[in-house]
């Protein structure tokens, strides 16, 4: 099963992908997490991606496609969270999967309005070490400022400042939203009201994946 999570930043893709990956025992591939790790380690990719990420713009397709080629599991299912984000990336994904005789099973669209995104991202806290995600109001850690899972410090992502969040939302509308039509045309798209609770959304996704559509 190869599932793509599509939706604006802050729509809850990472939260659901982490849950689902545990529940179904399939891999979770987040290009955002991989890029942040590359920036932290100061790799060549990290150096090239850093400024785009800080500005809230997309990292060039060629870098992202090479990254995905490197990490994509050859066996077993996986969830793609935050990739593809442009039509050229979606086409590259199709080519890559074809090479292994595979295809995208389903694309789940997380629908939320801009103000919900701003509210969620302004309160998002991310673990500086393991990448776990919390929210000051909607999913607070047990101890303030400390990760429940690994005990490290929780921080606000630089690109979660309101001005950058609004730019990221605009970038989503302009460059990523065309993928809605792209996947609708292939009969793969399932839209979800992503303003619901984490549990409700999780339940819906499990239903959709179980009954094949
Ligand atoms: P994305 O991966 O799409 O950018 P995240 O999963 O990181 O989004 O979620 C963004 C923020 O919103 C996080 O702080 C998360 O805890 C919170 N969040 C996620 N899903 C929900 C939800 N259904 N209701 C309220 N808050 C949520
Ligand atoms: P995310 O964690 O998914 O919100 O991604 C954080 C940032 O990483 C984005 O704002 C982009 O700069 C970059 N990024 C992540 N995935 C992609 C992608 N598929 N294409 C281009 N840039 C990406």
mmCIF file of C-alpha atoms and ligand atoms in Angstrom:
data_model
loop_
_atom_site.group_PDB
_atom_site.id
_atom_site.type_symbol
_atom_site.label_atom_id
_atom_site.label_comp_id
_atom_site.label_asym_id
_atom_site.label_seq_id
_atom_site.Cartn_x
_atom_site.Cartn_y
_atom_site.Cartn_z
ATOM 1 C CA UNK A 1 0.000 0.000 0.000
ATOM 2 C CA UNK A 2 1.442 3.355 -1.052
ATOM 3 C CA UNK A 3 -0.462 6.299 0.379
ATOM 4 C CA UNK A 4 0.135 9.981 -0.339
ATOM 5 C CA UNK A 5 -0.884 12.601 2.239
ATOM 6 C CA UNK A 6 -1.698 15.871 0.512
ATOM 7 C CA UNK A 7 -2.674 19.108 2.257
ATOM 8 C CA UNK A 8 -1.436 22.481 3.419
ATOM 9 C CA UNK A 9 1.224 22.830 6.114
ATOM 10 C CA UNK A 10 -0.391 22.359 9.516
ATOM 11 C CA UNK A 11 -3.276 20.259 8.224
ATOM 12 C CA UNK A 12 -2.173 17.335 10.428
ATOM 13 C CA UNK A 13 -0.400 15.117 7.871
ATOM 14 C CA UNK A 14 2.600 14.371 10.081
ATOM 15 C CA UNK A 15 0.463 13.674 13.154
ATOM 16 C CA UNK A 16 -1.689 11.175 11.248
ATOM 17 C CA UNK A 17 1.211 9.636 9.328
ATOM 18 C CA UNK A 18 3.117 8.858 12.549
ATOM 19 C CA UNK A 19 0.012 7.227 14.085
ATOM 20 C CA UNK A 20 -0.882 5.256 10.997
ATOM 21 C CA UNK A 21 2.652 4.086 10.413
ATOM 22 C CA UNK A 22 2.622 2.512 13.910
ATOM 23 C CA UNK A 23 -0.884 1.089 13.536
ATOM 24 C CA UNK A 24 -0.267 -0.478 10.128
ATOM 25 C CA UNK A 25 3.446 -1.188 10.471
ATOM 26 C CA UNK A 26 4.331 0.665 7.282
ATOM 27 C CA UNK A 27 7.080 3.209 6.715
ATOM 28 C CA UNK A 28 6.511 6.960 7.079
ATOM 29 C CA UNK A 29 8.490 9.141 4.697
ATOM 30 C CA UNK A 30 8.373 12.859 5.447
ATOM 31 C CA UNK A 31 10.469 14.984 3.099
ATOM 32 C CA UNK A 32 10.215 17.857 5.623
ATOM 33 C CA UNK A 33 11.717 15.682 8.414
ATOM 34 C CA UNK A 34 14.429 14.365 6.073
ATOM 35 C CA UNK A 35 15.343 17.888 4.958
ATOM 36 C CA UNK A 36 15.447 19.224 8.535
ATOM 37 C CA UNK A 37 17.735 16.342 9.459
ATOM 38 C CA UNK A 38 19.999 17.147 6.478
ATOM 39 C CA UNK A 39 20.129 20.823 7.548
ATOM 40 C CA UNK A 40 20.984 19.808 11.120
ATOM 41 C CA UNK A 41 23.779 17.513 9.954
ATOM 42 C CA UNK A 42 25.096 20.147 7.533
ATOM 43 C CA UNK A 43 25.097 17.794 4.529
ATOM 44 C CA UNK A 44 25.354 19.074 0.962
ATOM 45 C CA UNK A 45 21.577 18.695 0.548
ATOM 46 C CA UNK A 46 21.000 20.489 3.857
ATOM 47 C CA UNK A 47 23.176 23.420 2.797
ATOM 48 C CA UNK A 48 21.313 23.742 -0.475
ATOM 49 C CA UNK A 49 17.827 23.395 1.056
ATOM 50 C CA UNK A 50 18.218 25.602 4.133
ATOM 51 C CA UNK A 51 17.428 29.013 2.665
ATOM 52 C CA UNK A 52 14.363 27.864 0.749
ATOM 53 C CA UNK A 53 12.982 26.281 3.917
ATOM 54 C CA UNK A 54 13.614 29.368 6.027
ATOM 55 C CA UNK A 55 11.798 31.526 3.480
ATOM 56 C CA UNK A 56 8.854 29.101 3.352
ATOM 57 C CA UNK A 57 9.469 28.279 -0.304
ATOM 58 C CA UNK A 58 9.732 24.883 -1.925
ATOM 59 C CA UNK A 59 13.122 23.245 -2.307
ATOM 60 C CA UNK A 60 13.890 22.659 -6.040
ATOM 61 C CA UNK A 61 12.293 19.537 -7.540
ATOM 62 C CA UNK A 62 15.609 17.999 -8.638
ATOM 63 C CA UNK A 63 16.926 17.894 -5.040
ATOM 64 C CA UNK A 64 13.687 16.444 -3.695
ATOM 65 C CA UNK A 65 13.388 13.784 -6.381
ATOM 66 C CA UNK A 66 16.980 12.583 -5.750
ATOM 67 C CA UNK A 67 16.227 12.460 -2.017
ATOM 68 C CA UNK A 68 13.117 10.327 -2.566
ATOM 69 C CA UNK A 69 14.976 8.010 -4.948
ATOM 70 C CA UNK A 70 17.505 7.425 -2.193
ATOM 71 C CA UNK A 71 15.079 6.660 0.638
ATOM 72 C CA UNK A 72 12.122 4.976 -1.048
ATOM 73 C CA UNK A 73 11.692 1.411 0.307
ATOM 74 C CA UNK A 74 11.908 -1.222 -2.405
ATOM 75 C CA UNK A 75 9.607 -3.568 -0.475
ATOM 76 C CA UNK A 76 6.525 -3.007 1.638
ATOM 77 C CA UNK A 77 4.068 -0.158 1.859
ATOM 78 C CA UNK A 78 4.718 3.412 2.887
ATOM 79 C CA UNK A 79 3.107 6.767 3.552
ATOM 80 C CA UNK A 80 4.426 9.798 1.702
ATOM 81 C CA UNK A 81 3.946 12.892 3.855
ATOM 82 C CA UNK A 82 4.740 16.206 2.156
ATOM 83 C CA UNK A 83 5.751 14.653 -1.175
ATOM 84 C CA UNK A 84 4.855 15.164 -4.004
ATOM 85 C CA UNK A 85 4.308 18.915 -3.718
ATOM 86 C CA UNK A 86 4.435 19.886 -7.408
ATOM 87 C CA UNK A 87 3.200 18.288 -10.636
ATOM 88 C CA UNK A 88 6.782 17.522 -11.809
ATOM 89 C CA UNK A 89 7.393 15.714 -8.477
ATOM 90 C CA UNK A 90 4.198 13.676 -8.971
ATOM 91 C CA UNK A 91 5.297 12.693 -12.472
ATOM 92 C CA UNK A 92 8.751 11.732 -11.192
ATOM 93 C CA UNK A 93 7.090 9.590 -8.503
ATOM 94 C CA UNK A 94 4.988 7.775 -11.115
ATOM 95 C CA UNK A 95 8.105 7.019 -13.158
ATOM 96 C CA UNK A 96 10.001 5.806 -10.148
ATOM 97 C CA UNK A 97 7.192 3.509 -8.976
ATOM 98 C CA UNK A 98 6.622 2.151 -12.466
ATOM 99 C CA UNK A 99 10.235 1.022 -12.446
ATOM 100 C CA UNK A 100 9.378 -1.248 -9.486
ATOM 101 C CA UNK A 101 5.995 -2.330 -10.890
ATOM 102 C CA UNK A 102 4.172 -0.308 -8.193
ATOM 103 C CA UNK A 103 1.701 2.551 -8.100
ATOM 104 C CA UNK A 104 0.149 5.017 -5.665
ATOM 105 C CA UNK A 105 -2.837 3.302 -3.994
ATOM 106 C CA UNK A 106 -4.606 6.356 -2.555
ATOM 107 C CA UNK A 107 -4.165 10.060 -2.054
ATOM 108 C CA UNK A 108 -5.722 11.540 1.080
ATOM 109 C CA UNK A 109 -6.438 15.260 0.911
ATOM 110 C CA UNK A 110 -6.442 17.076 4.270
ATOM 111 C CA UNK A 111 -8.773 20.056 3.867
ATOM 112 C CA UNK A 112 -8.437 22.981 6.318
ATOM 113 C CA UNK A 113 -8.890 26.748 5.990
ATOM 114 C CA UNK A 114 -5.944 29.145 6.339
ATOM 115 C CA UNK A 115 -6.937 30.432 9.795
ATOM 116 C CA UNK A 116 -6.906 26.899 11.222
ATOM 117 C CA UNK A 117 -3.435 26.415 9.751
ATOM 118 C CA UNK A 118 -2.165 29.617 11.367
ATOM 119 C CA UNK A 119 -3.696 28.666 14.726
ATOM 120 C CA UNK A 120 -2.227 25.168 14.616
ATOM 121 C CA UNK A 121 1.245 26.156 13.473
ATOM 122 C CA UNK A 122 1.609 29.084 15.851
ATOM 123 C CA UNK A 123 1.093 26.590 18.703
ATOM 124 C CA UNK A 124 3.083 23.680 17.258
ATOM 125 C CA UNK A 125 6.029 22.439 19.309
ATOM 126 C CA UNK A 126 8.553 20.068 17.784
ATOM 127 C CA UNK A 127 11.088 17.893 19.574
ATOM 128 C CA UNK A 128 14.602 19.118 18.780
ATOM 129 C CA UNK A 129 15.875 15.551 18.894
ATOM 130 C CA UNK A 130 13.292 12.971 17.698
ATOM 131 C CA UNK A 131 10.940 15.245 15.706
ATOM 132 C CA UNK A 132 7.784 14.338 17.680
ATOM 133 C CA UNK A 133 5.048 16.944 17.258
ATOM 134 C CA UNK A 134 2.888 18.583 19.954
ATOM 135 C CA UNK A 135 0.550 21.545 20.249
ATOM 136 C CA UNK A 136 0.349 23.913 23.203
ATOM 137 C CA UNK A 137 -3.470 23.642 23.295
ATOM 138 C CA UNK A 138 -4.511 20.615 21.229
ATOM 139 C CA UNK A 139 -1.827 18.093 22.135
ATOM 140 C CA UNK A 140 0.304 19.376 25.012
ATOM 141 C CA UNK A 141 3.288 17.374 26.300
ATOM 142 C CA UNK A 142 2.968 15.895 29.797
ATOM 143 C CA UNK A 143 5.701 18.219 31.077
ATOM 144 C CA UNK A 144 5.906 21.708 29.604
ATOM 145 C CA UNK A 145 8.691 22.103 27.031
ATOM 146 C CA UNK A 146 9.839 18.468 27.270
ATOM 147 C CA UNK A 147 9.280 15.616 24.781
ATOM 148 C CA UNK A 148 7.160 12.745 26.215
ATOM 149 C CA UNK A 149 9.023 10.245 24.056
ATOM 150 C CA UNK A 150 12.708 11.109 24.474
ATOM 151 C CA UNK A 151 12.909 13.808 27.154
ATOM 152 C CA UNK A 152 14.564 16.386 24.857
ATOM 153 C CA UNK A 153 13.680 20.058 24.574
ATOM 154 C CA UNK A 154 10.648 21.159 22.536
ATOM 155 C CA UNK A 155 11.138 24.125 20.194
ATOM 156 C CA UNK A 156 9.122 26.253 17.781
ATOM 157 C CA UNK A 157 10.202 25.675 14.172
ATOM 158 C CA UNK A 158 11.642 28.820 12.542
ATOM 159 C CA UNK A 159 9.198 28.448 9.663
ATOM 160 C CA UNK A 160 6.202 28.289 12.035
ATOM 161 C CA UNK A 161 6.310 32.058 12.616
ATOM 162 C CA UNK A 162 3.065 33.583 11.340
ATOM 163 C CA UNK A 163 4.555 35.513 8.420
ATOM 164 C CA UNK A 164 6.345 32.416 7.075
ATOM 165 C CA UNK A 165 3.258 30.247 7.684
ATOM 166 C CA UNK A 166 1.165 32.568 5.497
ATOM 167 C CA UNK A 167 3.776 32.374 2.747
ATOM 168 C CA UNK A 168 3.847 28.566 2.984
ATOM 169 C CA UNK A 169 0.055 28.482 2.683
ATOM 170 C CA UNK A 170 0.262 30.651 -0.461
ATOM 171 C CA UNK A 171 2.952 28.403 -1.907
ATOM 172 C CA UNK A 172 0.673 25.411 -1.227
ATOM 173 C CA UNK A 173 -2.224 27.063 -3.073
ATOM 174 C CA UNK A 174 -0.088 27.986 -6.083
ATOM 175 C CA UNK A 175 2.235 25.019 -6.488
ATOM 176 C CA UNK A 176 0.738 22.042 -4.653
ATOM 177 C CA UNK A 177 -3.030 22.413 -5.022
ATOM 178 C CA UNK A 178 -2.896 21.560 -8.767
ATOM 179 C CA UNK A 179 -2.171 18.010 -7.569
ATOM 180 C CA UNK A 180 -5.789 17.774 -6.389
ATOM 181 C CA UNK A 181 -6.976 17.774 -10.012
ATOM 182 C CA UNK A 182 -4.034 15.590 -11.047
ATOM 183 C CA UNK A 183 -5.010 12.804 -8.631
ATOM 184 C CA UNK A 184 -8.772 13.333 -9.074
ATOM 185 C CA UNK A 185 -8.219 12.615 -12.750
ATOM 186 C CA UNK A 186 -6.633 9.320 -11.763
ATOM 187 C CA UNK A 187 -9.508 8.447 -9.398
ATOM 188 C CA UNK A 188 -7.204 8.249 -6.412
ATOM 189 C CA UNK A 189 -8.255 11.258 -4.377
ATOM 190 C CA UNK A 190 -10.152 11.053 -1.096
ATOM 191 C CA UNK A 191 -10.952 14.362 0.649
ATOM 192 C CA UNK A 192 -11.133 14.615 4.434
ATOM 193 C CA UNK A 193 -12.406 17.400 6.642
ATOM 194 C CA UNK A 194 -9.159 17.856 8.554
ATOM 195 C CA UNK A 195 -10.623 20.319 11.081
ATOM 196 C CA UNK A 196 -11.928 17.348 13.087
ATOM 197 C CA UNK A 197 -10.118 15.807 16.058
ATOM 198 C CA UNK A 198 -6.977 13.690 15.642
ATOM 199 C CA UNK A 199 -8.943 10.572 16.667
ATOM 200 C CA UNK A 200 -11.822 11.188 14.242
ATOM 201 C CA UNK A 201 -9.470 11.749 11.324
ATOM 202 C CA UNK A 202 -7.453 8.662 12.208
ATOM 203 C CA UNK A 203 -10.648 6.579 12.236
ATOM 204 C CA UNK A 204 -11.726 7.901 8.827
ATOM 205 C CA UNK A 205 -8.340 7.201 7.251
ATOM 206 C CA UNK A 206 -8.342 3.646 8.574
ATOM 207 C CA UNK A 207 -11.845 3.111 7.127
ATOM 208 C CA UNK A 208 -10.873 4.516 3.752
ATOM 209 C CA UNK A 209 -7.772 2.343 3.521
ATOM 210 C CA UNK A 210 -9.605 -0.767 4.717
ATOM 211 C CA UNK A 211 -12.564 -0.693 2.385
ATOM 212 C CA UNK A 212 -10.446 0.205 -0.598
ATOM 213 C CA UNK A 213 -12.085 3.533 -1.174
HETATM 214 P P1 LIG B 1 1.542 18.917 8.953
HETATM 215 O O1 LIG B 1 2.413 17.690 9.046
HETATM 216 O O2 LIG B 1 0.423 18.774 7.972
HETATM 217 O O3 LIG B 1 2.327 20.180 8.738
HETATM 218 P P2 LIG B 1 1.162 18.493 11.839
HETATM 219 O O4 LIG B 1 0.730 17.061 11.920
HETATM 220 O O5 LIG B 1 2.548 18.817 12.258
HETATM 221 O O6 LIG B 1 0.825 19.097 10.366
HETATM 222 O O7 LIG B 1 0.111 19.329 12.715
HETATM 223 C C1 LIG B 1 0.251 20.749 12.889
HETATM 224 C C2 LIG B 1 -0.093 21.145 14.334
HETATM 225 O O8 LIG B 1 -1.483 20.906 14.571
HETATM 226 C C3 LIG B 1 0.657 20.332 15.406
HETATM 227 O O9 LIG B 1 0.940 21.186 16.477
HETATM 228 C C4 LIG B 1 -0.352 19.225 15.812
HETATM 229 O O10 LIG B 1 -0.161 18.819 17.158
HETATM 230 C C5 LIG B 1 -1.690 19.936 15.610
HETATM 231 N N1 LIG B 1 -2.742 19.047 15.108
HETATM 232 C C6 LIG B 1 -2.627 18.020 14.225
HETATM 233 N N2 LIG B 1 -3.817 17.460 13.964
HETATM 234 C C7 LIG B 1 -4.739 18.176 14.696
HETATM 235 C C8 LIG B 1 -6.168 18.099 14.866
HETATM 236 N N3 LIG B 1 -6.895 17.187 14.191
HETATM 237 N N4 LIG B 1 -6.762 18.982 15.692
HETATM 238 C C9 LIG B 1 -6.015 19.921 16.353
HETATM 239 N N5 LIG B 1 -4.685 20.040 16.239
HETATM 240 C C10 LIG B 1 -4.051 19.192 15.425
HETATM 241 P P1 LIG B 2 7.071 20.285 6.008
HETATM 242 O O1 LIG B 2 7.778 19.734 7.205
HETATM 243 O O2 LIG B 2 6.399 19.254 5.178
HETATM 244 O O3 LIG B 2 6.150 21.436 6.387
HETATM 245 O O4 LIG B 2 8.209 20.914 5.067
HETATM 246 C C1 LIG B 2 9.053 21.966 5.524
HETATM 247 C C2 LIG B 2 9.753 22.629 4.348
HETATM 248 O O5 LIG B 2 10.583 21.681 3.670
HETATM 249 C C3 LIG B 2 8.818 23.184 3.247
HETATM 250 O O6 LIG B 2 8.331 24.478 3.556
HETATM 251 C C4 LIG B 2 9.760 23.176 2.037
HETATM 252 O O7 LIG B 2 10.684 24.259 2.087
HETATM 253 C C5 LIG B 2 10.574 21.883 2.259
HETATM 254 N N1 LIG B 2 9.935 20.713 1.608
HETATM 255 C C6 LIG B 2 9.424 19.605 2.217
HETATM 256 N N2 LIG B 2 8.942 18.735 1.308
HETATM 257 C C7 LIG B 2 9.131 19.302 0.096
HETATM 258 C C8 LIG B 2 8.831 18.910 -1.239
HETATM 259 N N3 LIG B 2 8.207 17.740 -1.520
HETATM 260 N N4 LIG B 2 9.149 19.757 -2.244
HETATM 261 C C9 LIG B 2 9.777 20.921 -1.996
HETATM 262 N N5 LIG B 2 10.082 21.365 -0.781
HETATM 263 C C10 LIG B 2 9.766 20.563 0.283
#
